Amino acid sequence: MIIKSIIGIVAFLVLGPFVGGLLAGLDRKLSAKMQRRVGPPVLQPFYDVGKLFQKEKQTPTRFQDFYVLLFVIFVIASGVLFFMGGDLLLVIFTLTIGAAFLIIAAYSSNSPYAEVGAERELLAMLAYEPMVLITVIGFYMYTGSFRVSDILAGDSMPFLPLLGIFFGWLFILTLKFRKSPFDLSMSHHAHQELVRGVTTEFVGRTMGWVEISHWYENVFLLGFVFLFFANGTALGWIIGIVVAILTYFFEVFIDNCFARMKWQFAFKSAWVIAVVLGMINLFVLYICF
Amino acid sequence: MSAAYVTKSPWVVHYDGSSCNGCDIEVLACLTPMYDVERFGIINCGNPKHADVFLVTGSVNEQNKGIVKQIYDQMPEPKVVVAVGICACSGGIFKDCYNVMGGVDQVIPVDAYVPGCAARPEAIIDAVVKGLGVLQAKRDAMVAAGDAPAEAPAEEAAPEAAEEAVTEEKKTPAVPPIFTMAEIKVNTMDHLKK
Ligand code: SF4
């Protein structure tokens, strides 16, 4: 048990950024191919972060970098809790605290662009949070435990009984990955009405750390997708990993097919999805299990 | 310094001075699938605080000199400036306008000049890629100075690299200004009085 937890933690801490960075590189390559471009090398995200760490130190306020540090710590901590087989409730609360520190960091810079980004990030958080909670409750109602290790050890796949919740989770993943149509708070592309939203004032290595924690966060969010298929057998593991990777590329596809929507749409649609798919699924679980 | 990441991911911020928009369209053409500068890791990031390369099109005038200077100052070291189009190099056809100060180098140090009216996308990409040599030299100077914001050493290290890197070597405007700024103002006012 403890050995498994330690393996999970070390694997996440060491492999997390590599997998996350590689996925980000494949994302850019694939997006380029969809637009009939050659695109950057697959390792480009690593070059970018390497470059960011070679830039001059610069910060608008000394508090900003402290908040960013807390953001990095809490995001990594939530992933660690998840991959050591910890409590899902604890995991999502830690992740929420991390997201809150990113917003506070953006506010602390007093930059108008960062502030608008922070406000939109806050709205995005309000939009996805109900579905996150419903997902966790769904896992609990089906497997009888909030612990990741217990869910992994369960003998049947939670995918079919949690079908509605799975699609609800897919929907909010777009919000969490900050992909179009919901890249409200910051964009990876040059939609420039916000400059770079929340990350506008992060310079050099501060931005580098934010990028690295996004890689960690992405791996951890895909871990949730994996959890829907895990049933303690090798087949479950393989299906889970394959679906998690497919999910990521599905998000890239969506990203390339849509323009950015207004926050009102993001908010309404996320809540409607949470109520329709999430609550009905929970109700069915309540009746049947 | 170990790996040369600074040269592998040059992020660009683009500012339009008093350009006729011809050069701006050529800058944007570099981003299209036709030229696809993202091949070299070049991204148009629109944020001076994330940028490594400052592309200026059009000349500097009395109204935007502060803006050009501010964007330059907001960019963290190491950074390079590329003047795109003959307007940005020397003032071009707008040179004699009463409010035009001349090329971008009147306000901030320029590392590479791209002549042409309008500058061709190939030439712009060439200048950015050559500017990477300057970027590397500035980074080396930063490391030599202990990773500090090396304002002074960077200035010293840049010229040799810049010498061979510039697309067209051009340290002073080819044609000296016909009037000084004060004279121009006086002349203009005289004209209005008449
Ligand atoms: S160089 Fe020519 S095309 Fe470019 S901004 Fe000047 S006038 Fe326009």
PDB file of C-alpha atoms in Angstrom, chain A residues 28 32 35-41 44 46-60 188-190 192 195-196 199-205 207 211, chain B residues 1-6 8-11 31-33 36 38-41 43-52 73-79 139 142 147-149:
ATOM      1  CA  ARG A  28       0.823  22.246 -31.211  1.00  0.00           C
ATOM      2  CA  ALA A  32      -0.473  22.997 -37.115  1.00  0.00           C
ATOM      3  CA  GLN A  35      -4.214  24.201 -40.305  1.00  0.00           C
ATOM      4  CA  ARG A  36      -1.973  22.767 -43.057  1.00  0.00           C
ATOM      5  CA  ARG A  37       1.173  24.135 -41.488  1.00  0.00           C
ATOM      6  CA  VAL A  38       4.421  22.359 -40.652  1.00  0.00           C
ATOM      7  CA  GLY A  39       4.306  23.417 -37.031  1.00  0.00           C
ATOM      8  CA  PRO A  40       6.993  23.608 -34.360  1.00  0.00           C
ATOM      9  CA  PRO A  41       9.131  20.669 -33.215  1.00  0.00           C
ATOM     10  CA  GLN A  44       9.019  23.098 -28.548  1.00  0.00           C
ATOM     11  CA  PHE A  46      10.445  22.386 -23.425  1.00  0.00           C
ATOM     12  CA  TYR A  47      12.476  24.926 -25.417  1.00  0.00           C
ATOM     13  CA  ASP A  48       9.942  27.598 -24.483  1.00  0.00           C
ATOM     14  CA  VAL A  49      10.183  26.860 -20.784  1.00  0.00           C
ATOM     15  CA  GLY A  50      13.985  26.579 -21.016  1.00  0.00           C
ATOM     16  CA  LYS A  51      14.019  29.995 -22.634  1.00  0.00           C
ATOM     17  CA  LEU A  52      11.715  31.470 -19.992  1.00  0.00           C
ATOM     18  CA  PHE A  53      14.135  30.342 -17.297  1.00  0.00           C
ATOM     19  CA  GLN A  54      16.961  32.145 -19.116  1.00  0.00           C
ATOM     20  CA  LYS A  55      15.192  35.494 -19.091  1.00  0.00           C
ATOM     21  CA  GLU A  56      15.796  38.382 -16.765  1.00  0.00           C
ATOM     22  CA  LYS A  57      13.934  38.392 -13.433  1.00  0.00           C
ATOM     23  CA  GLN A  58      11.205  40.986 -13.418  1.00  0.00           C
ATOM     24  CA  THR A  59       8.032  41.365 -11.411  1.00  0.00           C
ATOM     25  CA  PRO A  60       5.435  44.099 -10.937  1.00  0.00           C
ATOM     26  CA  HIS A 188      -2.361  29.827 -26.043  1.00  0.00           C
ATOM     27  CA  HIS A 189      -2.882  31.522 -29.356  1.00  0.00           C
ATOM     28  CA  ALA A 190      -2.750  35.116 -30.441  1.00  0.00           C
ATOM     29  CA  GLN A 192      -5.077  39.403 -28.323  1.00  0.00           C
ATOM     30  CA  VAL A 195      -2.969  40.286 -24.250  1.00  0.00           C
ATOM     31  CA  ARG A 196      -2.314  37.076 -22.304  1.00  0.00           C
ATOM     32  CA  THR A 199      -0.463  35.353 -17.260  1.00  0.00           C
ATOM     33  CA  THR A 200       0.130  38.830 -18.725  1.00  0.00           C
ATOM     34  CA  GLU A 201       2.352  40.012 -15.894  1.00  0.00           C
ATOM     35  CA  PHE A 202       4.277  36.802 -15.310  1.00  0.00           C
ATOM     36  CA  VAL A 203       7.786  37.265 -16.639  1.00  0.00           C
ATOM     37  CA  GLY A 204      10.588  34.804 -17.268  1.00  0.00           C
ATOM     38  CA  ARG A 205      10.896  31.979 -14.761  1.00  0.00           C
ATOM     39  CA  MET A 207       5.888  32.138 -16.409  1.00  0.00           C
ATOM     40  CA  GLU A 211       3.728  26.459 -17.693  1.00  0.00           C
TER      41      GLU A 211
ATOM     42  CA  MET B   1      25.663  28.474 -20.175  1.00  0.00           C
ATOM     43  CA  SER B   2      24.430  25.159 -21.248  1.00  0.00           C
ATOM     44  CA  ALA B   3      21.670  24.795 -23.815  1.00  0.00           C
ATOM     45  CA  ALA B   4      20.834  27.696 -26.105  1.00  0.00           C
ATOM     46  CA  TYR B   5      17.114  27.851 -25.457  1.00  0.00           C
ATOM     47  CA  VAL B   6      16.970  31.611 -26.104  1.00  0.00           C
ATOM     48  CA  LYS B   8      14.931  28.216 -30.024  1.00  0.00           C
ATOM     49  CA  SER B   9      11.812  30.029 -28.958  1.00  0.00           C
ATOM     50  CA  PRO B  10      11.818  33.664 -30.037  1.00  0.00           C
ATOM     51  CA  TRP B  11       8.459  35.160 -29.107  1.00  0.00           C
ATOM     52  CA  LEU B  31       2.322  33.691 -39.506  1.00  0.00           C
ATOM     53  CA  THR B  32       0.164  32.208 -42.250  1.00  0.00           C
ATOM     54  CA  PRO B  33       0.490  28.581 -43.361  1.00  0.00           C
ATOM     55  CA  ASP B  36       4.546  29.383 -40.919  1.00  0.00           C
ATOM     56  CA  GLU B  38       6.028  28.659 -35.817  1.00  0.00           C
ATOM     57  CA  ARG B  39       8.396  26.142 -37.465  1.00  0.00           C
ATOM     58  CA  PHE B  40      11.177  28.058 -35.715  1.00  0.00           C
ATOM     59  CA  GLY B  41       9.216  28.344 -32.492  1.00  0.00           C
ATOM     60  CA  ILE B  43       5.029  33.021 -31.775  1.00  0.00           C
ATOM     61  CA  ASN B  44       3.325  36.371 -32.066  1.00  0.00           C
ATOM     62  CA  CYS B  45       2.528  36.719 -28.377  1.00  0.00           C
ATOM     63  CA  GLY B  46       1.307  40.311 -28.274  1.00  0.00           C
ATOM     64  CA  ASN B  47       2.716  40.833 -24.799  1.00  0.00           C
ATOM     65  CA  PRO B  48       5.994  42.722 -24.320  1.00  0.00           C
ATOM     66  CA  LYS B  49       6.596  40.969 -21.005  1.00  0.00           C
ATOM     67  CA  HIS B  50       6.760  37.572 -22.722  1.00  0.00           C
ATOM     68  CA  ALA B  51       8.501  38.741 -25.877  1.00  0.00           C
ATOM     69  CA  ASP B  52      12.105  38.303 -26.997  1.00  0.00           C
ATOM     70  CA  ASP B  73      11.564  48.821 -21.518  1.00  0.00           C
ATOM     71  CA  GLN B  74       8.895  46.289 -20.538  1.00  0.00           C
ATOM     72  CA  MET B  75      10.621  43.479 -22.398  1.00  0.00           C
ATOM     73  CA  PRO B  76      12.906  41.432 -20.147  1.00  0.00           C
ATOM     74  CA  GLU B  77      16.535  40.886 -21.233  1.00  0.00           C
ATOM     75  CA  PRO B  78      17.775  39.314 -23.478  1.00  0.00           C
ATOM     76  CA  LYS B  79      15.827  41.060 -26.243  1.00  0.00           C
ATOM     77  CA  ARG B 139      22.334  35.975 -23.012  1.00  0.00           C
ATOM     78  CA  MET B 142      24.017  38.044 -18.893  1.00  0.00           C
ATOM     79  CA  ASP B 147      22.631  36.169 -14.529  1.00  0.00           C
ATOM     80  CA  ALA B 148      21.837  39.734 -13.531  1.00  0.00           C
ATOM     81  CA  PRO B 149      19.860  42.073 -15.778  1.00  0.00           C
TER      82      PRO B 149
END
